[in-house]
Every structure is written in C-alpha cells, then in structure tokens.
CSV table of C-alpha atoms in Angstrom, one decimal:
chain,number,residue,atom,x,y,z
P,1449,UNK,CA,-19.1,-2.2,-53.0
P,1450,UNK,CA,-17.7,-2.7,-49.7
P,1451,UNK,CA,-19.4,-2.2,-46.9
P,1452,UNK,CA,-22.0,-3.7,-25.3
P,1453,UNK,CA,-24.5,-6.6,-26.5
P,1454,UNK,CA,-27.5,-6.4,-24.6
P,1455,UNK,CA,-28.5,-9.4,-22.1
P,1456,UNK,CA,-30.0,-12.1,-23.6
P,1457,UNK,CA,-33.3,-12.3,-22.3
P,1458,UNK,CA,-37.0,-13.5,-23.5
P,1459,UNK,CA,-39.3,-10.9,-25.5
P,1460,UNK,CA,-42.0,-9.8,-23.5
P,1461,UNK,CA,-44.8,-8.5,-26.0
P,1462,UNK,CA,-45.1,-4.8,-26.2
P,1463,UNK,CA,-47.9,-2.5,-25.8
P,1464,UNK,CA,-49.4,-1.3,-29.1
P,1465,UNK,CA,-49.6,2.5,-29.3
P,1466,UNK,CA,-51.1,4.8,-31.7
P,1467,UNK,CA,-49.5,7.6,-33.7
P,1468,UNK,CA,-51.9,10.2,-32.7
P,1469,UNK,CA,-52.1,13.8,-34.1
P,1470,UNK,CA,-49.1,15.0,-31.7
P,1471,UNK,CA,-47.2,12.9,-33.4
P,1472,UNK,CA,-48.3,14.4,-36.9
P,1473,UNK,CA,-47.7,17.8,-35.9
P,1474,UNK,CA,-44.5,17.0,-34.5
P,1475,UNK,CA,-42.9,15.4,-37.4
P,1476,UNK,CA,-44.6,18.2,-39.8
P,1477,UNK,CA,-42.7,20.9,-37.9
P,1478,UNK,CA,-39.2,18.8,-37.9
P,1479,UNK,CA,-39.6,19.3,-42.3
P,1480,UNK,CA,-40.4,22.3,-42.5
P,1481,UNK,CA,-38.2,24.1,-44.4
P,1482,UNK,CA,-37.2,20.8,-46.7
P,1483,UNK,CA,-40.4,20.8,-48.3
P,1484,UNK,CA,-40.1,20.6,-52.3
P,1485,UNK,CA,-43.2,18.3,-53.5
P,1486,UNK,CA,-46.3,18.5,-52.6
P,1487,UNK,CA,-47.6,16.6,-49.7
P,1488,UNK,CA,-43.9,16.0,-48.9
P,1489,UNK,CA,-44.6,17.9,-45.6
P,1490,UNK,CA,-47.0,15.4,-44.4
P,1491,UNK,CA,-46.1,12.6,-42.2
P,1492,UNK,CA,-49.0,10.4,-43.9
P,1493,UNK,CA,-47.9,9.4,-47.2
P,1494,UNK,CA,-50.0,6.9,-48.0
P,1495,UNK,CA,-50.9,7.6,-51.7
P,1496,UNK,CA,-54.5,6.9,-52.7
P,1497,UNK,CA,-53.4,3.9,-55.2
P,1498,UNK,CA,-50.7,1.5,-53.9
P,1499,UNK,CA,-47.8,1.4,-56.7
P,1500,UNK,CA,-46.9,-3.0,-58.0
P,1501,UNK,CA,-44.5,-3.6,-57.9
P,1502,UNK,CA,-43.5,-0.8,-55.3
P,1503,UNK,CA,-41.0,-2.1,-52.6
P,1504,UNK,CA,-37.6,-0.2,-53.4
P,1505,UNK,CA,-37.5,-1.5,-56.7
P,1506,UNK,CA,-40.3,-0.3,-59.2
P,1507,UNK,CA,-41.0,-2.0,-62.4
P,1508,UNK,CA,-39.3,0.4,-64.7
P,1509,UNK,CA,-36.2,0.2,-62.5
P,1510,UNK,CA,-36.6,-3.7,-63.0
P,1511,UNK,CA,-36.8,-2.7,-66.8
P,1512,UNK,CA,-34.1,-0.6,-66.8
P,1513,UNK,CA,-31.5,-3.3,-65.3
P,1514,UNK,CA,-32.8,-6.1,-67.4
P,1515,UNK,CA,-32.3,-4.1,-70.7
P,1516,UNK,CA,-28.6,-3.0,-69.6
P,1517,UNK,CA,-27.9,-6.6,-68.5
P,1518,UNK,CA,-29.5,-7.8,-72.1
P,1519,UNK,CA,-27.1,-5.4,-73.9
P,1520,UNK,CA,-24.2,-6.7,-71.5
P,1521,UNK,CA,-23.4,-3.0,-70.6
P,1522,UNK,CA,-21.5,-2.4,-67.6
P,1523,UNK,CA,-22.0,-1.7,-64.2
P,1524,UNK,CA,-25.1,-4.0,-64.6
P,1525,UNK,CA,-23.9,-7.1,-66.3
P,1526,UNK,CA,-21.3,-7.6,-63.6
P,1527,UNK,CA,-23.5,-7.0,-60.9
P,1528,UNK,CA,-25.6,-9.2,-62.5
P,1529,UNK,CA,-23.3,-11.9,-63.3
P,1530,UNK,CA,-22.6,-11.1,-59.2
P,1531,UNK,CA,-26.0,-12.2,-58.3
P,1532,UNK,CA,-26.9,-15.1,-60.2
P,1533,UNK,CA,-22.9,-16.7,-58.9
P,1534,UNK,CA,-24.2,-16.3,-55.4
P,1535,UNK,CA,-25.8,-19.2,-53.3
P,1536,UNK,CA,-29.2,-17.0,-53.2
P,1537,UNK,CA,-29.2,-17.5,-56.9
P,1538,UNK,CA,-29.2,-21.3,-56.9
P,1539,UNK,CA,-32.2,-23.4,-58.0
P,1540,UNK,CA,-31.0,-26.3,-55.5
P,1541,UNK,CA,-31.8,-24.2,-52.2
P,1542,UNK,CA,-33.8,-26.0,-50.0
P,1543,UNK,CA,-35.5,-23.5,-48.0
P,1544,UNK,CA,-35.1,-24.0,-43.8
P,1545,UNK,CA,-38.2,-22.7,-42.5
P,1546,UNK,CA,-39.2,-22.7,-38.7
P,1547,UNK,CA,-42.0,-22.4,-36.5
P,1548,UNK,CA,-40.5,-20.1,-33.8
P,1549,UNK,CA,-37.0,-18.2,-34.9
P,1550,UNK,CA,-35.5,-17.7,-32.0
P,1551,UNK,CA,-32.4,-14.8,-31.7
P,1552,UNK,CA,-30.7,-13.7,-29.2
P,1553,UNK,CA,-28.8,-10.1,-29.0
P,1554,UNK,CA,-26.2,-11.0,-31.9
P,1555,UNK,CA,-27.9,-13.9,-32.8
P,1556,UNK,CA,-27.0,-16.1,-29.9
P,1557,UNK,CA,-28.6,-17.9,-29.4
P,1558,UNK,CA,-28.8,-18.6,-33.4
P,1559,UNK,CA,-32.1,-20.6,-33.9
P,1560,UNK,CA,-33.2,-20.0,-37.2
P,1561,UNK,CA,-32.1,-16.5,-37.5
P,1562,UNK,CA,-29.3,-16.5,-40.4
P,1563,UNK,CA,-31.6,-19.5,-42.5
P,1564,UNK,CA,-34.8,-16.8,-42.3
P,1565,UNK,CA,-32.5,-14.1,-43.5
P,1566,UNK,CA,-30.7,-15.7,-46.0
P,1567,UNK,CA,-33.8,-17.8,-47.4
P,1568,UNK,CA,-36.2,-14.0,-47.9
P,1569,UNK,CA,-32.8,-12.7,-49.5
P,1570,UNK,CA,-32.4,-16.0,-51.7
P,1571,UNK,CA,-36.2,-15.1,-52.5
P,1572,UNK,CA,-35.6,-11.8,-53.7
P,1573,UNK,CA,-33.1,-13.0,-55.3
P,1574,UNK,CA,-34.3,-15.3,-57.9
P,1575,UNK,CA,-37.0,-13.2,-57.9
P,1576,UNK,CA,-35.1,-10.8,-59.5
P,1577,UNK,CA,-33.4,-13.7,-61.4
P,1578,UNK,CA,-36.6,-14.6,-62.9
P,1579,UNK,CA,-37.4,-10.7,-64.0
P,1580,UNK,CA,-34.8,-10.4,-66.0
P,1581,UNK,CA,-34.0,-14.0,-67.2
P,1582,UNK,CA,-37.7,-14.7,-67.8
P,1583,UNK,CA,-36.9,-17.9,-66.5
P,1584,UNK,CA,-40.0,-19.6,-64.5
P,1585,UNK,CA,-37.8,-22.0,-62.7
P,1586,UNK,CA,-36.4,-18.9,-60.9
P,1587,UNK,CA,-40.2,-17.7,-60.1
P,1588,UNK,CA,-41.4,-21.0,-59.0
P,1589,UNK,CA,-38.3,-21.1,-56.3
P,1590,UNK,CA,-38.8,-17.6,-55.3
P,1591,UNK,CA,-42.4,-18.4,-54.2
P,1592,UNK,CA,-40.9,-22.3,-52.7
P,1593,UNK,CA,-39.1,-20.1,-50.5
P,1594,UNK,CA,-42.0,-17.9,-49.7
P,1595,UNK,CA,-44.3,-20.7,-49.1
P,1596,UNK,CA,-42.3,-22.8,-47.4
P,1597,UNK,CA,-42.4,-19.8,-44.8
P,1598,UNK,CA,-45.3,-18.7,-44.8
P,1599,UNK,CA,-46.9,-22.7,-43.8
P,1600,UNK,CA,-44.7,-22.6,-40.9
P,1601,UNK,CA,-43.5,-19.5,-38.9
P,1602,UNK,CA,-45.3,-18.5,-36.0
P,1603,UNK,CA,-43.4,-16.3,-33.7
P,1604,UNK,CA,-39.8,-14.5,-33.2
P,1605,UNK,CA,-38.4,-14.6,-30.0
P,1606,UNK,CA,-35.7,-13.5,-27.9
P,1607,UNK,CA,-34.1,-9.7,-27.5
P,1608,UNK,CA,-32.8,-9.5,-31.3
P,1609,UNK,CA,-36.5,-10.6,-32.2
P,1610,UNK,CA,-37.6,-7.5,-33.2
P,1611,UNK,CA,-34.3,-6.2,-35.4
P,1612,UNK,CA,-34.5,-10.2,-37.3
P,1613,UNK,CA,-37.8,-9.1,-37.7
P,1614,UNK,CA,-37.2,-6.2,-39.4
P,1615,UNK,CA,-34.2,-7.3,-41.2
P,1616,UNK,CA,-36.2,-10.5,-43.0
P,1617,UNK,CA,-39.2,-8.2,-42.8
P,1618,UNK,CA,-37.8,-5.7,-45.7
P,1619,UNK,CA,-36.7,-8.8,-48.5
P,1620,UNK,CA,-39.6,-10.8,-48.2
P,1621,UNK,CA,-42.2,-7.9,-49.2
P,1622,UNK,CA,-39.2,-7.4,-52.2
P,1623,UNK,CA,-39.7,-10.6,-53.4
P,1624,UNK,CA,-43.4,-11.2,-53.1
P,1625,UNK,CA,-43.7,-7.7,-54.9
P,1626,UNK,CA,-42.2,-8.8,-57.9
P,1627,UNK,CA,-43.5,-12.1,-58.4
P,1628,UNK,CA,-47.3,-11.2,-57.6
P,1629,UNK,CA,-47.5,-8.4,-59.7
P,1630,UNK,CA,-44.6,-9.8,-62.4
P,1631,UNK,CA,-45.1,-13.6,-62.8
P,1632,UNK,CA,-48.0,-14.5,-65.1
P,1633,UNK,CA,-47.8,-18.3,-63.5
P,1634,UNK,CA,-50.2,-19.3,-60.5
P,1635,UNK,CA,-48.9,-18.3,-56.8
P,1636,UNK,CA,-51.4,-20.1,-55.1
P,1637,UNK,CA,-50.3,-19.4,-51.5
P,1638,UNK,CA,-49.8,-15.6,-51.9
P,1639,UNK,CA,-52.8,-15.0,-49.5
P,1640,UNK,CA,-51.0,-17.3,-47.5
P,1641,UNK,CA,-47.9,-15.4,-47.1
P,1642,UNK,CA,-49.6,-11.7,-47.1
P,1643,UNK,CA,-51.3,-13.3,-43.4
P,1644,UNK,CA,-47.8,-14.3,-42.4
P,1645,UNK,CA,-46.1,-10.6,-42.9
P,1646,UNK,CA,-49.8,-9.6,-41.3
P,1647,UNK,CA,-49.6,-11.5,-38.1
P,1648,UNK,CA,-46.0,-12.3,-37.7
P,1649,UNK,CA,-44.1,-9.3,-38.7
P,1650,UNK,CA,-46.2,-6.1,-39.0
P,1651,UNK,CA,-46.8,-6.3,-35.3
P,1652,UNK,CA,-43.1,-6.6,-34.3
P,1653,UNK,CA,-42.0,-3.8,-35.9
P,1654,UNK,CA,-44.6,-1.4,-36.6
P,1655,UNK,CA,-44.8,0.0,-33.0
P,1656,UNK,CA,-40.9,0.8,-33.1
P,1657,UNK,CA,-37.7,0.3,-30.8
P,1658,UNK,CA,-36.0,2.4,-28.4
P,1659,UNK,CA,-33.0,1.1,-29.2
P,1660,UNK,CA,-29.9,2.3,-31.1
P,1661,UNK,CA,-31.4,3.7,-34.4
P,1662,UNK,CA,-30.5,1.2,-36.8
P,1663,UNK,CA,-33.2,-0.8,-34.9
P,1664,UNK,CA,-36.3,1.1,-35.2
P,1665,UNK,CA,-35.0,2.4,-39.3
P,1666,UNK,CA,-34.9,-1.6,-40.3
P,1667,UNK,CA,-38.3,-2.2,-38.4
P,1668,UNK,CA,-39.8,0.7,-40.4
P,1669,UNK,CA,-38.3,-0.4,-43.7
P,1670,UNK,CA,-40.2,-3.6,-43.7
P,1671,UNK,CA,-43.5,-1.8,-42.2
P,1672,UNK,CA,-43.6,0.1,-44.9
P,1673,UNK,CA,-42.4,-2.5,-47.6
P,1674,UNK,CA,-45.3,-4.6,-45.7
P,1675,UNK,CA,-47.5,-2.5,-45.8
P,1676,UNK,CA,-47.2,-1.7,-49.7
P,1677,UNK,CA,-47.8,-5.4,-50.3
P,1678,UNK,CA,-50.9,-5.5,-48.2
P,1679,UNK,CA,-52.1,-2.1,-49.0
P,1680,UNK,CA,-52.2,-1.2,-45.7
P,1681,UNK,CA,-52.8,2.7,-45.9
P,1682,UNK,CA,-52.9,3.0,-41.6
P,1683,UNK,CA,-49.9,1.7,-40.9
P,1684,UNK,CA,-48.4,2.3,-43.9
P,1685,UNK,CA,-48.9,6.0,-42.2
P,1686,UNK,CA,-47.9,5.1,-39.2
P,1687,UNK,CA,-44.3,3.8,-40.0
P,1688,UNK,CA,-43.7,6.7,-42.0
P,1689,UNK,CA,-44.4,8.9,-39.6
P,1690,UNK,CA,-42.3,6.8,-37.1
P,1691,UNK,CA,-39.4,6.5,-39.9
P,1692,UNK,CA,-39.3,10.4,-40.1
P,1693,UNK,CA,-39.0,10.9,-36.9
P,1694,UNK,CA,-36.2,8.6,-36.3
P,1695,UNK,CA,-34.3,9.6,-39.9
P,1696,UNK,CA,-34.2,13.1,-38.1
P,1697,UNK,CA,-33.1,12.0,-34.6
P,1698,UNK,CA,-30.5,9.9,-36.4
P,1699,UNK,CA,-28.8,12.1,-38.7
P,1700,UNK,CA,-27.4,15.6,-37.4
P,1701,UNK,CA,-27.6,18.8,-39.4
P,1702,UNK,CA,-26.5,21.9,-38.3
P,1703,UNK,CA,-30.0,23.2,-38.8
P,1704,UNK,CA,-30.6,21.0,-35.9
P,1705,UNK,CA,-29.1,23.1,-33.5
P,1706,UNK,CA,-26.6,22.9,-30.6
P,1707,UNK,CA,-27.6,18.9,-30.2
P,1708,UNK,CA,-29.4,16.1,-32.1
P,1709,UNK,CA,-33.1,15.9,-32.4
P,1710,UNK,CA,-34.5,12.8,-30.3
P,1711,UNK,CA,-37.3,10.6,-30.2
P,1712,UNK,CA,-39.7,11.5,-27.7
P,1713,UNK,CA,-40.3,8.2,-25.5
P,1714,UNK,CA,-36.8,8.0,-25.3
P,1715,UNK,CA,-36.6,10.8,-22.8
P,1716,UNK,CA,-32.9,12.0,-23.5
P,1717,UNK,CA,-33.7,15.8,-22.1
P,1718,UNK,CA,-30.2,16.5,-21.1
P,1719,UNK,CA,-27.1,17.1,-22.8
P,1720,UNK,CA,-25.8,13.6,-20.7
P,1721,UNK,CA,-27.9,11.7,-21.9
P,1722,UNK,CA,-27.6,12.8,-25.4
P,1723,UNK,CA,-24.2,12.6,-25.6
P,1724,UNK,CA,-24.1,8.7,-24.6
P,1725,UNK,CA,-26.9,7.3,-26.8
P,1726,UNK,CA,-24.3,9.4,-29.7
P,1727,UNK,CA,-21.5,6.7,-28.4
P,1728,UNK,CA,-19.9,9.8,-26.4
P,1729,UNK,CA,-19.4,12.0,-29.0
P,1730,UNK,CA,-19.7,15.4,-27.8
P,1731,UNK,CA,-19.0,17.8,-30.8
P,1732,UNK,CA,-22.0,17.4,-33.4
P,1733,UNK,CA,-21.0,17.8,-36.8
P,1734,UNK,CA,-23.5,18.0,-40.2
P,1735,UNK,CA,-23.6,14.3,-41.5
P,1736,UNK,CA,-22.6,12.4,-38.2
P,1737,UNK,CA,-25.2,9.7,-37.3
P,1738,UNK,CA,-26.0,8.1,-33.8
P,1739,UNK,CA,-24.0,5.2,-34.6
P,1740,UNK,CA,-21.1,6.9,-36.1
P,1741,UNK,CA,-19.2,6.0,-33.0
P,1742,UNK,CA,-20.3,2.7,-32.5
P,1743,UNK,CA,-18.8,1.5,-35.9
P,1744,UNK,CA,-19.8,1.6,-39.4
P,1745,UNK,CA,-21.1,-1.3,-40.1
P,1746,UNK,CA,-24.0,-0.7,-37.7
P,1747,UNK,CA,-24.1,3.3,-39.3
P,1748,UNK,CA,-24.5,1.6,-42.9
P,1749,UNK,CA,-27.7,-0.7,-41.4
P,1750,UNK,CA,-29.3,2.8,-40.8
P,1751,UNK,CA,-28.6,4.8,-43.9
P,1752,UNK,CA,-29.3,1.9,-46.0
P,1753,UNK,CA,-32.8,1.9,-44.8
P,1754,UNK,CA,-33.6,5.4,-44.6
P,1755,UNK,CA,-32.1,5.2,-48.8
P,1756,UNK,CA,-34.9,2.0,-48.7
P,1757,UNK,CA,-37.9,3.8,-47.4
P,1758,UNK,CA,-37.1,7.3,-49.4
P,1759,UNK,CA,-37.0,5.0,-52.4
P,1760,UNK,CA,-40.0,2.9,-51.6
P,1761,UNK,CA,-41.8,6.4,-50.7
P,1762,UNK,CA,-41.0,8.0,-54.2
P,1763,UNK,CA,-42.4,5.1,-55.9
P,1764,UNK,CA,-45.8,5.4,-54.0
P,1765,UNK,CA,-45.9,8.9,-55.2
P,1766,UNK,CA,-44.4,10.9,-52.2
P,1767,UNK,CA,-40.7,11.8,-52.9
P,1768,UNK,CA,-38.9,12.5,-49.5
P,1769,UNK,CA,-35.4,13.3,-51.2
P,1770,UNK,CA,-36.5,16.9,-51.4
P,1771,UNK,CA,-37.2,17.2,-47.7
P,1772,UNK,CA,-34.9,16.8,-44.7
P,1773,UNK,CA,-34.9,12.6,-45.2
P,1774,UNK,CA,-33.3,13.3,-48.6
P,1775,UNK,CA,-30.5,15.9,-46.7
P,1776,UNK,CA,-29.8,13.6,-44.1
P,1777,UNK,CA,-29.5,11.0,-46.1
P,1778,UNK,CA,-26.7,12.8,-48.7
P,1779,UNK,CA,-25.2,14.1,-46.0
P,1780,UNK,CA,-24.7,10.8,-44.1
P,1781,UNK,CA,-23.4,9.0,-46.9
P,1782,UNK,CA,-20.6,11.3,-47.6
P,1783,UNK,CA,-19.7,11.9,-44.1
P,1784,UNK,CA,-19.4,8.5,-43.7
P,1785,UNK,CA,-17.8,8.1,-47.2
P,1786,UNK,CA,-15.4,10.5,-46.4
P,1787,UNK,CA,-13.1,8.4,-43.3
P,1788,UNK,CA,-14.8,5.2,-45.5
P,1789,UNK,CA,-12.2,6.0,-47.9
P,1790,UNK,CA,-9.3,6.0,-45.7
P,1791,UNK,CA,-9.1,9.5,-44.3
P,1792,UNK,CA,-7.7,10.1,-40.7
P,1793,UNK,CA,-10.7,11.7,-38.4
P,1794,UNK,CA,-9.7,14.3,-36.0
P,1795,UNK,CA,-9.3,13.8,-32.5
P,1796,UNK,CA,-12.7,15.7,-32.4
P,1797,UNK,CA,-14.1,12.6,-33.8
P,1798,UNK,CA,-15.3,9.5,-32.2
P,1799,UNK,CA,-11.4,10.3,-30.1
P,1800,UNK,CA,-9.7,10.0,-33.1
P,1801,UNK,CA,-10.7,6.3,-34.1
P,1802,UNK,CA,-13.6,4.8,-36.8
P,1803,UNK,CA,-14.4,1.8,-36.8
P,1804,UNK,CA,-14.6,1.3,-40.8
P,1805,UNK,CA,-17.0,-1.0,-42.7
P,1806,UNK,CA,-19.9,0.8,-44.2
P,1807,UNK,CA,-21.1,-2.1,-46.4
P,1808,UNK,CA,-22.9,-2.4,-49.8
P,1809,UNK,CA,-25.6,0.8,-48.8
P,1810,UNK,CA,-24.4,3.4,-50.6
P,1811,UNK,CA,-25.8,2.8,-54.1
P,1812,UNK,CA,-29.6,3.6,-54.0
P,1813,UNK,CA,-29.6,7.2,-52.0
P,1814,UNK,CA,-26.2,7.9,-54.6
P,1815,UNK,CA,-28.1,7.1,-58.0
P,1816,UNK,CA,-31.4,9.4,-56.2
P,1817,UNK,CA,-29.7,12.2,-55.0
P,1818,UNK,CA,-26.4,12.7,-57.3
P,1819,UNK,CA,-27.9,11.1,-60.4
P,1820,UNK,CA,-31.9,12.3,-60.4
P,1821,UNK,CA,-31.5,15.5,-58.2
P,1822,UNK,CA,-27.9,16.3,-59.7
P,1823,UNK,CA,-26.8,17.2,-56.2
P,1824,UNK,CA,-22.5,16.8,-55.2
P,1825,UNK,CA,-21.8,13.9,-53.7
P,1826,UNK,CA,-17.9,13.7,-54.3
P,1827,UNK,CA,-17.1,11.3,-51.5
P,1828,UNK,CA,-20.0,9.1,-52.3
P,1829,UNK,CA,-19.3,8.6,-56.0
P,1830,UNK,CA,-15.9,7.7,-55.4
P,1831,UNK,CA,-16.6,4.9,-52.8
P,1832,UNK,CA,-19.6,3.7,-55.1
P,1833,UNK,CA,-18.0,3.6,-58.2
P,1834,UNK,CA,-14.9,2.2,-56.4
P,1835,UNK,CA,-16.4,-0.5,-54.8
P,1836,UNK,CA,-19.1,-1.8,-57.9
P,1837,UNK,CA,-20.4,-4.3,-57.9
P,1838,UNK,CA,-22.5,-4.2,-54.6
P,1839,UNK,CA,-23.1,-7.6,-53.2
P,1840,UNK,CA,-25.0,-8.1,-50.3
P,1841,UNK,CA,-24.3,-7.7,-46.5
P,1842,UNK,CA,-26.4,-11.0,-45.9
P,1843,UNK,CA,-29.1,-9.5,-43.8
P,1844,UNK,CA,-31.4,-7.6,-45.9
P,1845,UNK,CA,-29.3,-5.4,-48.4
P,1846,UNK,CA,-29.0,-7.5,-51.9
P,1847,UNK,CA,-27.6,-6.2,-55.2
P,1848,UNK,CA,-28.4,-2.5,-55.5
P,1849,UNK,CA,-25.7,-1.7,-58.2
P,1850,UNK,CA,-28.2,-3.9,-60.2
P,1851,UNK,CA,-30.9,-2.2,-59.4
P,1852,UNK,CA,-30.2,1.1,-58.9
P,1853,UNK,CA,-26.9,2.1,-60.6
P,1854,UNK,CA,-27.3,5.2,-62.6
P,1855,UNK,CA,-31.0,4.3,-63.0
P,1856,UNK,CA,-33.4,7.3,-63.7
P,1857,UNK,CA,-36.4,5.8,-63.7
C-alpha cells in the first residue's frame, strides 16, 4: 500500500512533568459524548492485567495471519511473501548498534539514526518471521538484534532525538513482545533490554513534544508499547492521557467547533496562531489534520500512530474506536484517502495543492473500524485494497496487511 527543518542544535534535557488531575478532567470532558465501552471515558487505561503479547499485534491476530499464510490465502500470503523478501527478513543482518545515536532535524547529521531504525524494524521483523514459520533461527536473530542494542546504547542526541526516539521506540517493544511471551527458547538478556527502553527511551518520549503533532503521537506510541512490555501502569497512564489529548488537537471534527482543539502548553489562544501551526489553513473541515498542509507523508506518521495506540489500547482491554480517537481516526483516513486517490482539492484546501504520499498507514484503523465496527469507509477501502500489500515506510510502520488485513480477532 502506498504511502522549514528546524535548526540543528544539541538536546538540552527537559523538565519532567506530571499529568496531574487537570489533565484527567480535561481529556475526560474532550470524549464526552464518544463514549461506547466502559471505562472508555477515562484517560487512565491502564487495565489491571497487562495483555502478552500486547503491542499492536495480539496473539490471536498473530494466529490469524499465520493460519491464512499456512493455507496460502490471499492478501496474507503475499504480504507475507513481502516480508520475508525484505532485507529486515534476512538471517545475515549484522546488527549496527551505537552508544550515542546522534540525529539531527532530518537526520542530519545521520549518526546512527537509519541503522537504529532499520535494525528494531528488522527485529520485529523476524520476529514475526519466527511466529509464523516456527523457525528458531528467526527468534535467535530477532533477540541478536535486540541484544546487540540493548549492551550498547546510551543516549539520543541532537533536535530529531526525541522523534528517532519515538520512531525506534514503538518496533522494539513489537519485537520483544513477541519473542518473550512467544519463544519457548532462552532470552537471556531480556532484563537487559526492558532497562534499556526504561532509561533510554521512556524518558525521551513520555513527557511529550510541542512540536508538529506527528512528534508527540510517535513518542506516545512507543510509551505506551513500552510501557506494556514493562508493565508500567503510571506511565502507561500518562501517555495515554497525553496521546488523547494530542489525537483530539490533531484531527478536526466539526463537533470541535469554529477551530481545532489544542494542546494546552502550546498556548495557541488566538485564531493566528492556530491557523499557522495548521500550515495556514484557514477553513477547518471534518477529517483535516494539523499536518494536512504540510504534506502527507508527515499526516500518515500521525494517523498511523493514533491507528497503533487505539489498537495497542483495545488489546489491553480499553477500546478507544468507540470514542472520539476511533472518529478521528476514520475520519482522517478517508479525508486523507479521498485527494490520496487522485482527487483535485479545492482552492479551499491547503490553496489548492496536496502534497500526496500517505504511506503504508492505512491498514490497521481500516480492518478496526470498517471490518470490526462495520462503519463506511469508501475512500479508505479503495486505497487499501488498491495498494495491498503494505510494506513498510522504514521508520516504524512494518507489514500491517499481514497483520491486520481483514483480521477480527
């Protein structure tokens, strides 16, 4: 399925903060009026029994792909066949760890950026490889990869610290999901790699970004995939409450009002400044996001994780596709499907020009939304089923036709 840089300057540590009970309330009165499960109107989802494995895939999704690919029924066995012709797939990797990744606003500098990525995808990967083949060699290099990691990184640096950081942030806990609570041979280093998402990543990303939204959804993707793998119920808490407010300010409904919602330390209290963190878009329509404007490529980074943490949610018991997240997210898609597929916007949009490219995102909130809750999704299907089988976008999106085509479990 298809699919102004900021100065480069070093990262300065940021204060930690607390999400307190204004926050709570806050996001509790954005849902209301979404609410279909219970508890769904609580920012605190943290269920009382962590879900193995839990981190957008779930093991009778995992089933569910490995039996289609078994009977060599179609979308699957392509997508599958996809996966295992990919360089993540191959048993010869030699994983490129370092000490200090160092990534400057579009990764330049480059110091270890793209090999962190592309080694936690190449984890999940074979990973996944090793679910369904049953093959241990593709176990035993899922946790090389993940060890090879976890002995050596320290620190991210640099202005794109905290997006690489999120990015490699929400495959690694994918991987190490399946393999700890999947693989009946000896990961002897998992502790090992749980103290490295710990201490390297959570704190990176779990206090959030003030940045264009993509940001501060991809950081709370892999606090919350994090946090499932070390059963972290506080701050699993905390970047869901965080993610909900963000998946509201980044999404517009019409039930919204005359403008977007916002985050609150941002500070955009005027119309002005609203308007320019929206890329200049003036006229707010149900289903345009922040990044619209910007280009798609950058709008498909956002709804892909929002589709990530709704699915990682609903596995931990709390299903967020009945509430606002869920309407957002359907909305979003097909908005964004809609010119994805070639049509002209009006001049009312982004001044008559999109910058196309959505990316390989639309699979998972598709197969929850249209296929479990039966809702229309016209625009989506089309551009799903038109561009099967989903790849990856080499950052942190990997094979969802796989996982998540037509899958109702």
């Amino acid at each position: 399925m298809p699919y102004a840089p900021a100065p480069v300057r070093p990262r300065r540590r940021r204060a930690r903060r607390t999400a307190g009970a204004a926050t709570v309330a806050a996001v509790t009165a954005l849902i209301a009026g979404f609410v279909a499960w219970p508890g769904a109107d609580r920012a605190e989802a943290a269920p009382s029994a962590f879900v193995h494995p839990g981190v957008t895939v779930s093991r009778g999704q995992l089933d569910f792909a490995r039996e289609k690919v078994d009977a060599g029924a179609q979308p699957w066995k392509s997508a599958y066949d996809q996966m295992m012709g990919s360089k993540y797939a191959s048993l010869s990797r030699t994983p490129k760890p370092r000490a200090v990744v160092d990534c400057g606003s579009y990764s330049d500098p480059n110091y270890g950026c793209t090999d962190e990525r592309e080694d936690a995808i190449a984890a999940y990967t074979t990973a996944l490889a090793w679910y369904i083949t049953r093959d241990e060699r593709y176990a035993k290099k899922s946790i090389e990869l993940m060890d090879a990691w976890s002995a050596t990184l320290k620190d991210h640096t640099n202005s794109n610290a905290p997006l690489q950081t999120g990015w490699a942030g929400s495959s690694w806990p994918r991987a190490a999901e399946i393999i700890k609570y999947t693989y009946t041979g000896n990961w002897a280093n998992s502790g090992r790699f749980g103290t490295m998402l710990r201490t390297v990543y959570l704190p990176e990303v779990i206090n959030g970004s003030n940045s264009n939204g993509n940001w501060e959804l991809s950081m709370m993707e892999a606090a919350v995939g994090i946090s499932v793998f070390l059963e972290d119920k506080a701050s699993y808490d905390k970047a869901m409450a965080t993610f909900r407010t963000r998946t509201a300010a980044y999404v517009y409904l019409a039930s919204d009002g005359a403008l977007p919602r916002t985050v609150p330390g941002q500070h955009l209290d005027t119309r002005d400044k609203i308007v320019k963190y929206w890329q200049g878009q003036g006229t707010f329509t149900t289903g345009l996001t922040q990044e619209t404007c910007r280009d798609f490529t950058h709008t498909g980074y956002g709804l892909s994780a929002i589709s990530h943490v709704a699915e990682t949610s609903r596995i931990q018991g709390q299903d967020l596709y009945g509430t606002d997240v869920g309407e957002r997210l359907r909305q979003g898609l097909g908005f964004q499907a809609r010119y994805e597929l070639g049509e002209a916007p009006p001049a009312s949009l982004c001044k008559g020009t999109v910058h196309r490219g959505l990316g390989p995102v639309t699979e998972v909130g598709y197969n929850a939304l249209a296929g479990r809750l039966g809702q229309p999704m016209t625009n989506t299907r089309k551009l799903t089923e038109q561009n099967r089988p989903a790849g990856s976008n080499n950052l942190f999106v990997a094979w969802e036709t796989l996982t998540h085509a037509a899958n109702p479990r």
